[in-house]
GROMACS .gro file of N, CA and C in nm:
model
  456
    1THR      N    1   1.820  -0.477   0.851
    1THR     CA    2   1.898  -0.398   0.757
    1THR      C    3   2.046  -0.410   0.788
    2GLU      N    4   2.082  -0.403   0.916
    2GLU     CA    5   2.223  -0.417   0.954
    2GLU      C    6   2.276  -0.553   0.913
    3TYR      N    7   2.197  -0.656   0.935
    3TYR     CA    8   2.238  -0.792   0.898
    3TYR      C    9   2.260  -0.802   0.746
    4LEU      N   10   2.168  -0.746   0.669
    4LEU     CA   11   2.181  -0.751   0.524
    4LEU      C   12   2.306  -0.678   0.477
    5LEU      N   13   2.334  -0.565   0.538
    5LEU     CA   14   2.455  -0.491   0.502
    5LEU      C   15   2.581  -0.570   0.534
    6LYS      N   16   2.578  -0.643   0.646
    6LYS     CA   17   2.695  -0.724   0.683
    6LYS      C   18   2.715  -0.840   0.587
    7ILE      N   19   2.607  -0.913   0.555
    7ILE     CA   20   2.625  -1.030   0.469
    7ILE      C   21   2.649  -0.990   0.324
    8ASN      N   22   2.612  -0.871   0.286
    8ASN     CA   23   2.636  -0.825   0.150
    8ASN      C   24   2.786  -0.816   0.121
    9ASN      N   25   2.867  -0.799   0.224
    9ASN     CA   26   3.012  -0.790   0.207
    9ASN      C   27   3.080  -0.926   0.203
   10LEU      N   28   3.002  -1.032   0.223
   10LEU     CA   29   3.059  -1.167   0.217
   10LEU      C   30   3.073  -1.211   0.071
   11SER      N   31   3.132  -1.321   0.052
   11SER     CA   32   3.148  -1.376  -0.082
   11SER      C   33   3.017  -1.443  -0.123
   12LEU      N   34   2.935  -1.370  -0.198
   12LEU     CA   35   2.804  -1.420  -0.240
   12LEU      C   36   2.801  -1.438  -0.391
   13ASN      N   37   2.722  -1.535  -0.436
   13ASN     CA   38   2.703  -1.549  -0.581
   13ASN      C   39   2.599  -1.446  -0.628
   14ASP      N   40   2.575  -1.440  -0.757
   14ASP     CA   41   2.484  -1.340  -0.813
   14ASP      C   42   2.343  -1.353  -0.758
   15GLU      N   43   2.297  -1.475  -0.745
   15GLU     CA   44   2.161  -1.500  -0.694
   15GLU      C   45   2.149  -1.451  -0.549
   16GLN      N   46   2.250  -1.476  -0.471
   16GLN     CA   47   2.249  -1.431  -0.331
   16GLN      C   48   2.257  -1.279  -0.321
   17HIS      N   49   2.337  -1.217  -0.406
   17HIS     CA   50   2.344  -1.070  -0.408
   17HIS      C   51   2.208  -1.009  -0.443
   18LEU      N   52   2.142  -1.070  -0.541
   18LEU     CA   53   2.009  -1.023  -0.581
   18LEU      C   54   1.911  -1.034  -0.464
   19LEU      N   55   1.915  -1.146  -0.395
   19LEU     CA   56   1.827  -1.167  -0.281
   19LEU      C   57   1.853  -1.062  -0.171
   20VAL      N   58   1.979  -1.039  -0.140
   20VAL     CA   59   2.014  -0.940  -0.037
   20VAL      C   60   1.966  -0.801  -0.078
   21LYS      N   61   1.992  -0.766  -0.203
   21LYS     CA   62   1.949  -0.635  -0.254
   21LYS      C   63   1.796  -0.621  -0.244
   22ASN      N   64   1.725  -0.725  -0.289
   22ASN     CA   65   1.579  -0.719  -0.288
   22ASN      C   66   1.522  -0.721  -0.146
   23MET      N   67   1.586  -0.791  -0.057
   23MET     CA   68   1.541  -0.789   0.083
   23MET      C   69   1.559  -0.648   0.141
   24TYR      N   70   1.669  -0.584   0.107
   24TYR     CA   71   1.693  -0.447   0.151
   24TYR      C   72   1.584  -0.354   0.097
   25TYR      N   73   1.552  -0.367  -0.032
   25TYR     CA   74   1.445  -0.285  -0.091
   25TYR      C   75   1.309  -0.319  -0.031
   26THR      N   76   1.289  -0.446   0.000
   26THR     CA   77   1.163  -0.488   0.064
   26THR      C   78   1.146  -0.419   0.198
   27ILE      N   79   1.253  -0.415   0.276
   27ILE     CA   80   1.246  -0.346   0.406
   27ILE      C   81   1.206  -0.200   0.386
   28GLY      N   82   1.266  -0.135   0.288
   28GLY     CA   83   1.232   0.004   0.260
   28GLY      C   84   1.086   0.022   0.225
   29ASN      N   85   1.033  -0.068   0.142
   29ASN     CA   86   0.892  -0.059   0.104
   29ASN      C   87   0.800  -0.087   0.223
   30LEU      N   88   0.837  -0.181   0.308
   30LEU     CA   89   0.756  -0.209   0.427
   30LEU      C   90   0.759  -0.089   0.523
   31GLU      N   91   0.874  -0.023   0.532
   31GLU     CA   92   0.881   0.099   0.615
   31GLU      C   93   0.791   0.207   0.559
   32ARG      N   94   0.787   0.221   0.427
   32ARG     CA   95   0.699   0.320   0.365
   32ARG      C   96   0.552   0.285   0.389
   33ILE      N   97   0.519   0.156   0.386
   33ILE     CA   98   0.381   0.115   0.418
   33ILE      C   99   0.348   0.159   0.560
   34GLY      N  100   0.444   0.141   0.651
   34GLY     CA  101   0.425   0.186   0.789
   34GLY      C  102   0.406   0.336   0.797
   35ASP      N  103   0.482   0.412   0.718
   35ASP     CA  104   0.467   0.558   0.716
   35ASP      C  105   0.327   0.598   0.670
   36HIS      N  106   0.280   0.533   0.565
   36HIS     CA  107   0.146   0.564   0.515
   36HIS      C  108   0.039   0.524   0.616
   37SER      N  109   0.064   0.415   0.688
   37SER     CA  110  -0.029   0.374   0.793
   37SER      C  111  -0.034   0.477   0.905
   38GLU      N  112   0.082   0.532   0.940
   38GLU     CA  113   0.085   0.640   1.039
   38GLU      C  114   0.009   0.762   0.989
   39ASN      N  115   0.024   0.793   0.860
   39ASN     CA  116  -0.051   0.904   0.802
   39ASN      C  117  -0.202   0.881   0.817
   40LEU      N  118  -0.244   0.758   0.792
   40LEU     CA  119  -0.386   0.725   0.805
   40LEU      C  120  -0.434   0.741   0.950
   41ALA      N  121  -0.349   0.701   1.044
   41ALA     CA  122  -0.385   0.717   1.185
   41ALA      C  123  -0.396   0.865   1.220
   42GLU      N  124  -0.306   0.947   1.168
   42GLU     CA  125  -0.313   1.092   1.192
   42GLU      C  126  -0.439   1.153   1.131
   43LEU      N  127  -0.477   1.104   1.013
   43LEU     CA  128  -0.600   1.153   0.951
   43LEU      C  129  -0.722   1.115   1.034
   44ALA      N  130  -0.720   0.994   1.090
   44ALA     CA  131  -0.830   0.951   1.176
   44ALA      C  132  -0.838   1.039   1.301
   45ARG      N  133  -0.723   1.068   1.358
   45ARG     CA  134  -0.720   1.155   1.476
   45ARG      C  135  -0.771   1.296   1.440
   46LYS      N  136  -0.727   1.346   1.326
   46LYS     CA  137  -0.772   1.479   1.282
   46LYS      C  138  -0.923   1.481   1.264
   47ARG      N  139  -0.976   1.373   1.206
   47ARG     CA  140  -1.121   1.364   1.187
   47ARG      C  141  -1.193   1.366   1.322
   48MET      N  142  -1.138   1.294   1.420
   48MET     CA  143  -1.200   1.290   1.552
   48MET      C  144  -1.188   1.427   1.620
   49ASP      N  145  -1.070   1.487   1.614
   49ASP     CA  146  -1.046   1.615   1.681
   49ASP      C  147  -1.132   1.728   1.625
   50THR      N  148  -1.155   1.723   1.494
   50THR     CA  149  -1.233   1.830   1.430
   50THR      C  150  -1.381   1.794   1.417
   51HIS      N  151  -1.416   1.675   1.463
   51HIS     CA  152  -1.556   1.628   1.459
   51HIS      C  153  -1.612   1.628   1.317
   52CYS      N  154  -1.525   1.597   1.220
   52CYS     CA  155  -1.570   1.584   1.081
   52CYS      C  156  -1.651   1.456   1.068
   53SER      N  157  -1.754   1.465   0.990
   53SER     CA  158  -1.831   1.343   0.966
   53SER      C  159  -1.822   1.308   0.818
   54PHE      N  160  -1.828   1.179   0.792
   54PHE     CA  161  -1.831   1.128   0.656
   54PHE      C  162  -1.972   1.076   0.628
   55THR      N  163  -2.010   1.081   0.503
   55THR     CA  164  -2.138   1.022   0.465
   55THR      C  165  -2.126   0.870   0.476
   56ASP      N  166  -2.240   0.804   0.480
   56ASP     CA  167  -2.238   0.657   0.483
   56ASP      C  168  -2.168   0.602   0.359
   57SER      N  169  -2.193   0.664   0.245
   57SER     CA  170  -2.129   0.615   0.122
   57SER      C  171  -1.978   0.639   0.128
   58GLY      N  172  -1.935   0.750   0.184
   58GLY     CA  173  -1.792   0.777   0.199
   58GLY      C  174  -1.726   0.676   0.290
   59LEU      N  175  -1.791   0.643   0.400
   59LEU     CA  176  -1.737   0.543   0.492
   59LEU      C  177  -1.728   0.406   0.425
   60LYS      N  178  -1.831   0.372   0.349
   60LYS     CA  179  -1.831   0.243   0.278
   60LYS      C  180  -1.717   0.239   0.178
   61GLU      N  181  -1.694   0.349   0.108
   61GLU     CA  182  -1.586   0.355   0.009
   61GLU      C  183  -1.449   0.342   0.076
   62LEU      N  184  -1.431   0.410   0.189
   62LEU     CA  185  -1.304   0.398   0.261
   62LEU      C  186  -1.279   0.255   0.305
   63LYS      N  187  -1.383   0.187   0.350
   63LYS     CA  188  -1.370   0.048   0.391
   63LYS      C  189  -1.329  -0.039   0.272
   64GLU      N  190  -1.389  -0.011   0.157
   64GLU     CA  191  -1.360  -0.091   0.038
   64GLU      C  192  -1.215  -0.074  -0.007
   65ILE      N  193  -1.165   0.048  -0.012
   65ILE     CA  194  -1.027   0.069  -0.056
   65ILE      C  195  -0.928   0.022   0.051
   66SER      N  196  -0.966   0.036   0.177
   66SER     CA  197  -0.881  -0.013   0.286
   66SER      C  198  -0.866  -0.164   0.277
   67ASP      N  199  -0.977  -0.234   0.260
   67ASP     CA  200  -0.973  -0.380   0.250
   67ASP      C  201  -0.886  -0.425   0.133
   68ALA      N  202  -0.898  -0.357   0.019
   68ALA     CA  203  -0.820  -0.394  -0.099
   68ALA      C  204  -0.671  -0.369  -0.076
   69ALA      N  205  -0.637  -0.258  -0.012
   69ALA     CA  206  -0.496  -0.228   0.016
   69ALA      C  207  -0.438  -0.331   0.113
   70ILE      N  208  -0.515  -0.368   0.213
   70ILE     CA  209  -0.469  -0.470   0.308
   70ILE      C  210  -0.447  -0.603   0.237
   71GLN      N  211  -0.536  -0.639   0.147
   71GLN     CA  212  -0.519  -0.763   0.071
   71GLN      C  213  -0.391  -0.758  -0.012
   72ALA      N  214  -0.362  -0.642  -0.071
   72ALA     CA  215  -0.238  -0.629  -0.150
   72ALA      C  216  -0.116  -0.653  -0.062
   73VAL      N  217  -0.117  -0.594   0.057
   73VAL     CA  218  -0.003  -0.611   0.148
   73VAL      C  219   0.009  -0.756   0.192
   74GLU      N  220  -0.102  -0.816   0.231
   74GLU     CA  221  -0.098  -0.956   0.276
   74GLU      C  222  -0.049  -1.049   0.166
   75CYS      N  223  -0.095  -1.028   0.043
   75CYS     CA  224  -0.051  -1.113  -0.068
   75CYS      C  225   0.098  -1.094  -0.095
   76SER      N  226   0.146  -0.970  -0.084
   76SER     CA  227   0.289  -0.946  -0.109
   76SER      C  228   0.376  -1.013  -0.002
   77ILE      N  229   0.330  -1.011   0.122
   77ILE     CA  230   0.403  -1.078   0.230
   77ILE      C  231   0.402  -1.229   0.207
   78ASP      N  232   0.286  -1.280   0.167
   78ASP     CA  233   0.277  -1.423   0.135
   78ASP      C  234   0.367  -1.459   0.016
   79ALA      N  235   0.373  -1.371  -0.084
   79ALA     CA  236   0.460  -1.395  -0.200
   79ALA      C  237   0.604  -1.404  -0.156
   80ARG      N  238   0.645  -1.315  -0.067
   80ARG     CA  239   0.783  -1.316  -0.016
   80ARG      C  240   0.810  -1.445   0.062
   81ALA      N  241   0.717  -1.484   0.144
   81ALA     CA  242   0.737  -1.602   0.228
   81ALA      C  243   0.731  -1.732   0.149
   82GLU      N  244   0.640  -1.739   0.053
   82GLU     CA  245   0.615  -1.864  -0.017
   82GLU      C  246   0.678  -1.871  -0.156
   83LYS      N  247   0.722  -1.756  -0.207
   83LYS     CA  248   0.778  -1.747  -0.343
   83LYS      C  249   0.685  -1.814  -0.443
   84GLU      N  250   0.558  -1.770  -0.442
   84GLU     CA  251   0.456  -1.826  -0.531
   84GLU      C  252   0.413  -1.721  -0.632
   85MET      N  253   0.416  -1.758  -0.759
   85MET     CA  254   0.375  -1.668  -0.866
   85MET      C  255   0.228  -1.628  -0.851
   86MET      N  256   0.145  -1.719  -0.800
   86MET     CA  257   0.004  -1.688  -0.781
   86MET      C  258  -0.013  -1.569  -0.686
   87LYS      N  259   0.066  -1.565  -0.579
   87LYS     CA  260   0.058  -1.456  -0.482
   87LYS      C  261   0.107  -1.325  -0.544
   88ILE      N  262   0.208  -1.334  -0.631
   88ILE     CA  263   0.257  -1.215  -0.700
   88ILE      C  264   0.147  -1.159  -0.789
   89ARG      N  265   0.081  -1.245  -0.862
   89ARG     CA  266  -0.029  -1.201  -0.950
   89ARG      C  267  -0.145  -1.144  -0.869
   90GLN      N  268  -0.177  -1.208  -0.757
   90GLN     CA  269  -0.285  -1.157  -0.672
   90GLN      C  270  -0.250  -1.018  -0.619
   91THR      N  271  -0.125  -0.998  -0.581
   91THR     CA  272  -0.082  -0.867  -0.533
   91THR      C  273  -0.104  -0.762  -0.643
   92ALA      N  274  -0.064  -0.796  -0.764
   92ALA     CA  275  -0.080  -0.702  -0.877
   92ALA      C  276  -0.227  -0.672  -0.902
   93ARG      N  277  -0.312  -0.773  -0.891
   93ARG     CA  278  -0.457  -0.751  -0.912
   93ARG      C  279  -0.515  -0.661  -0.803
   94TRP      N  280  -0.473  -0.683  -0.677
   94TRP     CA  281  -0.522  -0.599  -0.569
   94TRP      C  282  -0.472  -0.455  -0.585
   95GLU      N  283  -0.348  -0.441  -0.629
   95GLU     CA  284  -0.294  -0.306  -0.649
   95GLU      C  285  -0.372  -0.234  -0.759
   96GLU      N  286  -0.405  -0.306  -0.866
   96GLU     CA  287  -0.484  -0.247  -0.974
   96GLU      C  288  -0.624  -0.211  -0.925
   97THR      N  289  -0.681  -0.297  -0.842
   97THR     CA  290  -0.812  -0.268  -0.783
   97THR      C  291  -0.807  -0.138  -0.703
   98VAL      N  292  -0.702  -0.122  -0.623
   98VAL     CA  293  -0.687  -0.001  -0.542
   98VAL      C  294  -0.671   0.121  -0.632
   99ASP      N  295  -0.592   0.109  -0.739
   99ASP     CA  296  -0.576   0.221  -0.833
   99ASP      C  297  -0.711   0.262  -0.892
  100ASN      N  298  -0.787   0.162  -0.936
  100ASN     CA  299  -0.919   0.191  -0.995
  100ASN      C  300  -1.013   0.252  -0.892
  101LEU      N  301  -1.009   0.198  -0.771
  101LEU     CA  302  -1.095   0.252  -0.665
  101LEU      C  303  -1.060   0.397  -0.634
  102GLU      N  304  -0.931   0.427  -0.630
  102GLU     CA  305  -0.892   0.565  -0.599
  102GLU      C  306  -0.954   0.662  -0.700
  103GLU      N  307  -0.947   0.628  -0.828
  103GLU     CA  308  -1.008   0.713  -0.931
  103GLU      C  309  -1.158   0.725  -0.912
  104GLU      N  310  -1.224   0.612  -0.892
  104GLU     CA  311  -1.370   0.612  -0.874
  104GLU      C  312  -1.411   0.691  -0.750
  105LEU      N  313  -1.336   0.671  -0.641
  105LEU     CA  314  -1.372   0.737  -0.515
  105LEU      C  315  -1.349   0.887  -0.521
  106ARG      N  316  -1.248   0.930  -0.594
  106ARG     CA  317  -1.228   1.074  -0.614
  106ARG      C  318  -1.349   1.135  -0.685
  107GLU      N  319  -1.396   1.065  -0.788
  107GLU     CA  320  -1.513   1.113  -0.862
  107GLU      C  321  -1.638   1.115  -0.775
  108SER      N  322  -1.661   1.009  -0.702
  108SER     CA  323  -1.781   1.005  -0.618
  108SER      C  324  -1.772   1.109  -0.507
  109HIS      N  325  -1.652   1.134  -0.458
  109HIS     CA  326  -1.634   1.239  -0.357
  109HIS      C  327  -1.669   1.375  -0.416
  110MET      N  328  -1.622   1.401  -0.538
  110MET     CA  329  -1.652   1.529  -0.602
  110MET      C  330  -1.803   1.546  -0.621
  111ASP      N  331  -1.871   1.437  -0.653
  111ASP     CA  332  -2.017   1.442  -0.665
  111ASP      C  333  -2.081   1.479  -0.532
  112ARG      N  334  -2.034   1.415  -0.424
  112ARG     CA  335  -2.089   1.447  -0.291
  112ARG      C  336  -2.062   1.592  -0.255
  113LEU      N  337  -1.943   1.638  -0.286
  113LEU     CA  338  -1.905   1.776  -0.255
  113LEU      C  339  -1.992   1.875  -0.333
  114SER      N  340  -2.012   1.849  -0.461
  114SER     CA  341  -2.093   1.941  -0.541
  114SER      C  342  -2.240   1.937  -0.502
  115ASN      N  343  -2.283   1.826  -0.442
  115ASN     CA  344  -2.422   1.816  -0.394
  115ASN      C  345  -2.435   1.858  -0.248
  116SER      N  346  -2.328   1.916  -0.191
  116SER     CA  347  -2.326   1.964  -0.053
  116SER      C  348  -2.356   1.853   0.049
  117GLU      N  349  -2.316   1.730   0.016
  117GLU     CA  350  -2.336   1.618   0.107
  117GLU      C  351  -2.224   1.606   0.209
  118CYS      N  352  -2.112   1.674   0.181
  118CYS     CA  353  -2.000   1.670   0.274
  118CYS      C  354  -1.930   1.805   0.275
  119THR      N  355  -1.841   1.823   0.370
  119THR     CA  356  -1.770   1.950   0.383
  119THR      C  357  -1.634   1.940   0.314
  120VAL      N  358  -1.577   2.055   0.287
  120VAL     CA  359  -1.444   2.059   0.227
  120VAL      C  360  -1.344   1.996   0.323
  121GLU      N  361  -1.357   2.026   0.452
  121GLU     CA  362  -1.263   1.973   0.552
  121GLU      C  363  -1.266   1.820   0.557
  122SER      N  364  -1.384   1.762   0.560
  122SER     CA  365  -1.391   1.616   0.561
  122SER      C  366  -1.345   1.559   0.427
  123GLY      N  367  -1.367   1.634   0.321
  123GLY     CA  368  -1.323   1.592   0.188
  123GLY      C  369  -1.172   1.583   0.176
  124VAL      N  370  -1.103   1.679   0.238
  124VAL     CA  371  -0.957   1.676   0.235
  124VAL      C  372  -0.905   1.551   0.306
  125ILE      N  373  -0.965   1.520   0.418
  125ILE     CA  374  -0.925   1.399   0.492
  125ILE      C  375  -0.953   1.275   0.408
  126PHE      N  376  -1.069   1.271   0.345
  126PHE     CA  377  -1.107   1.157   0.261
  126PHE      C  378  -1.008   1.139   0.147
  127LEU      N  379  -0.976   1.246   0.076
  127LEU     CA  380  -0.884   1.238  -0.037
  127LEU      C  381  -0.743   1.198   0.006
  128ASP      N  382  -0.699   1.253   0.119
  128ASP     CA  383  -0.567   1.214   0.171
  128ASP      C  384  -0.564   1.066   0.207
  129ALA      N  385  -0.673   1.018   0.264
  129ALA     CA  386  -0.679   0.876   0.304
  129ALA      C  387  -0.671   0.786   0.182
  130ILE      N  388  -0.750   0.813   0.079
  130ILE     CA  389  -0.747   0.724  -0.037
  130ILE      C  390  -0.613   0.730  -0.109
  131ALA      N  391  -0.547   0.846  -0.105
  131ALA     CA  392  -0.413   0.857  -0.164
  131ALA      C  393  -0.314   0.770  -0.087
  132ASN      N  394  -0.324   0.767   0.045
  132ASN     CA  395  -0.236   0.683   0.126
  132ASN      C  396  -0.261   0.535   0.099
  133TYR      N  397  -0.386   0.496   0.085
  133TYR     CA  398  -0.415   0.356   0.053
  133TYR      C  399  -0.357   0.317  -0.082
  134GLU      N  400  -0.364   0.410  -0.178
  134GLU     CA  401  -0.309   0.382  -0.311
  134GLU      C  402  -0.158   0.362  -0.303
  135ARG      N  403  -0.090   0.442  -0.226
  135ARG     CA  404   0.055   0.430  -0.210
  135ARG      C  405   0.092   0.301  -0.136
  136ILE      N  406   0.012   0.263  -0.039
  136ILE     CA  407   0.036   0.136   0.031
  136ILE      C  408   0.032   0.020  -0.068
  137ALA      N  409  -0.068   0.019  -0.154
  137ALA     CA  410  -0.081  -0.087  -0.254
  137ALA      C  411   0.037  -0.085  -0.351
  138ASP      N  412   0.085   0.034  -0.388
  138ASP     CA  413   0.202   0.044  -0.475
  138ASP      C  414   0.324  -0.021  -0.411
  139HIS      N  415   0.346   0.008  -0.285
  139HIS     CA  416   0.461  -0.051  -0.215
  139HIS      C  417   0.446  -0.203  -0.202
  140ALA      N  418   0.325  -0.250  -0.183
  140ALA     CA  419   0.302  -0.395  -0.177
  140ALA      C  420   0.338  -0.459  -0.312
  141LYS      N  421   0.299  -0.393  -0.420
  141LYS     CA  422   0.331  -0.444  -0.553
  141LYS      C  423   0.482  -0.447  -0.575
  142ASN      N  424   0.551  -0.346  -0.524
  142ASN     CA  425   0.698  -0.345  -0.534
  142ASN      C  426   0.758  -0.468  -0.466
  143VAL      N  427   0.708  -0.499  -0.346
  143VAL     CA  428   0.759  -0.614  -0.272
  143VAL      C  429   0.739  -0.742  -0.353
  144ALA      N  430   0.621  -0.759  -0.409
  144ALA     CA  431   0.594  -0.878  -0.490
  144ALA      C  432   0.682  -0.879  -0.615
  145GLY      N  433   0.709  -0.762  -0.670
  145GLY     CA  434   0.795  -0.752  -0.787
  145GLY      C  435   0.936  -0.799  -0.762
  146TYR      N  436   0.987  -0.773  -0.643
  146TYR     CA  437   1.121  -0.821  -0.608
  146TYR      C  438   1.124  -0.973  -0.605
  147VAL      N  439   1.017  -1.032  -0.552
  147VAL     CA  440   1.010  -1.179  -0.547
  147VAL      C  441   1.006  -1.235  -0.689
  148LYS      N  442   0.928  -1.169  -0.774
  148LYS     CA  443   0.919  -1.214  -0.913
  148LYS      C  444   1.056  -1.209  -0.980
  149GLU      N  445   1.130  -1.103  -0.956
  149GLU     CA  446   1.264  -1.089  -1.013
  149GLU      C  447   1.355  -1.203  -0.968
  150GLU      N  448   1.343  -1.243  -0.842
  150GLU     CA  449   1.425  -1.352  -0.789
  150GLU      C  450   1.389  -1.486  -0.850
  151MET      N  451   1.265  -1.501  -0.894
  151MET     CA  452   1.219  -1.628  -0.947
  151MET      C  453   1.254  -1.646  -1.096
  152GLN      N  454   1.298  -1.540  -1.160
  152GLN     CA  455   1.327  -1.550  -1.304
  152GLN      C  456   1.466  -1.599  -1.331
   0.00000   0.00000   0.00000
């Protein structure tokens, strides 16, 4: 960030200014991904400390949304490194997958809760986790979007 701020004051053309601006925004989005990852670690610790248990289906769902969010982040990093439109599109598809999963998982969680398959306490952790995964995917899509802007 310090380096970007320093070079931004140099004599840059429009394309270079755009790149510096987008790299600065990319850093911010990657920091937010880190914040959400820390939130997920805190939720895991809370689950362990309170001895909350998840159903097998809940664990499977968390794995599914986690994997999709990780794919979104990896594709966005690849898009930044390779400046490939295919990676930008893949990031957008993974982000959409995570959005859809969040909705589906909220519904399936409510079904488990109404059937007394899980507790309210474990449910809060579950819902917070899927919300964090959704935000991670959003930030990944932002990163890919900056690359797309630079390619136009």
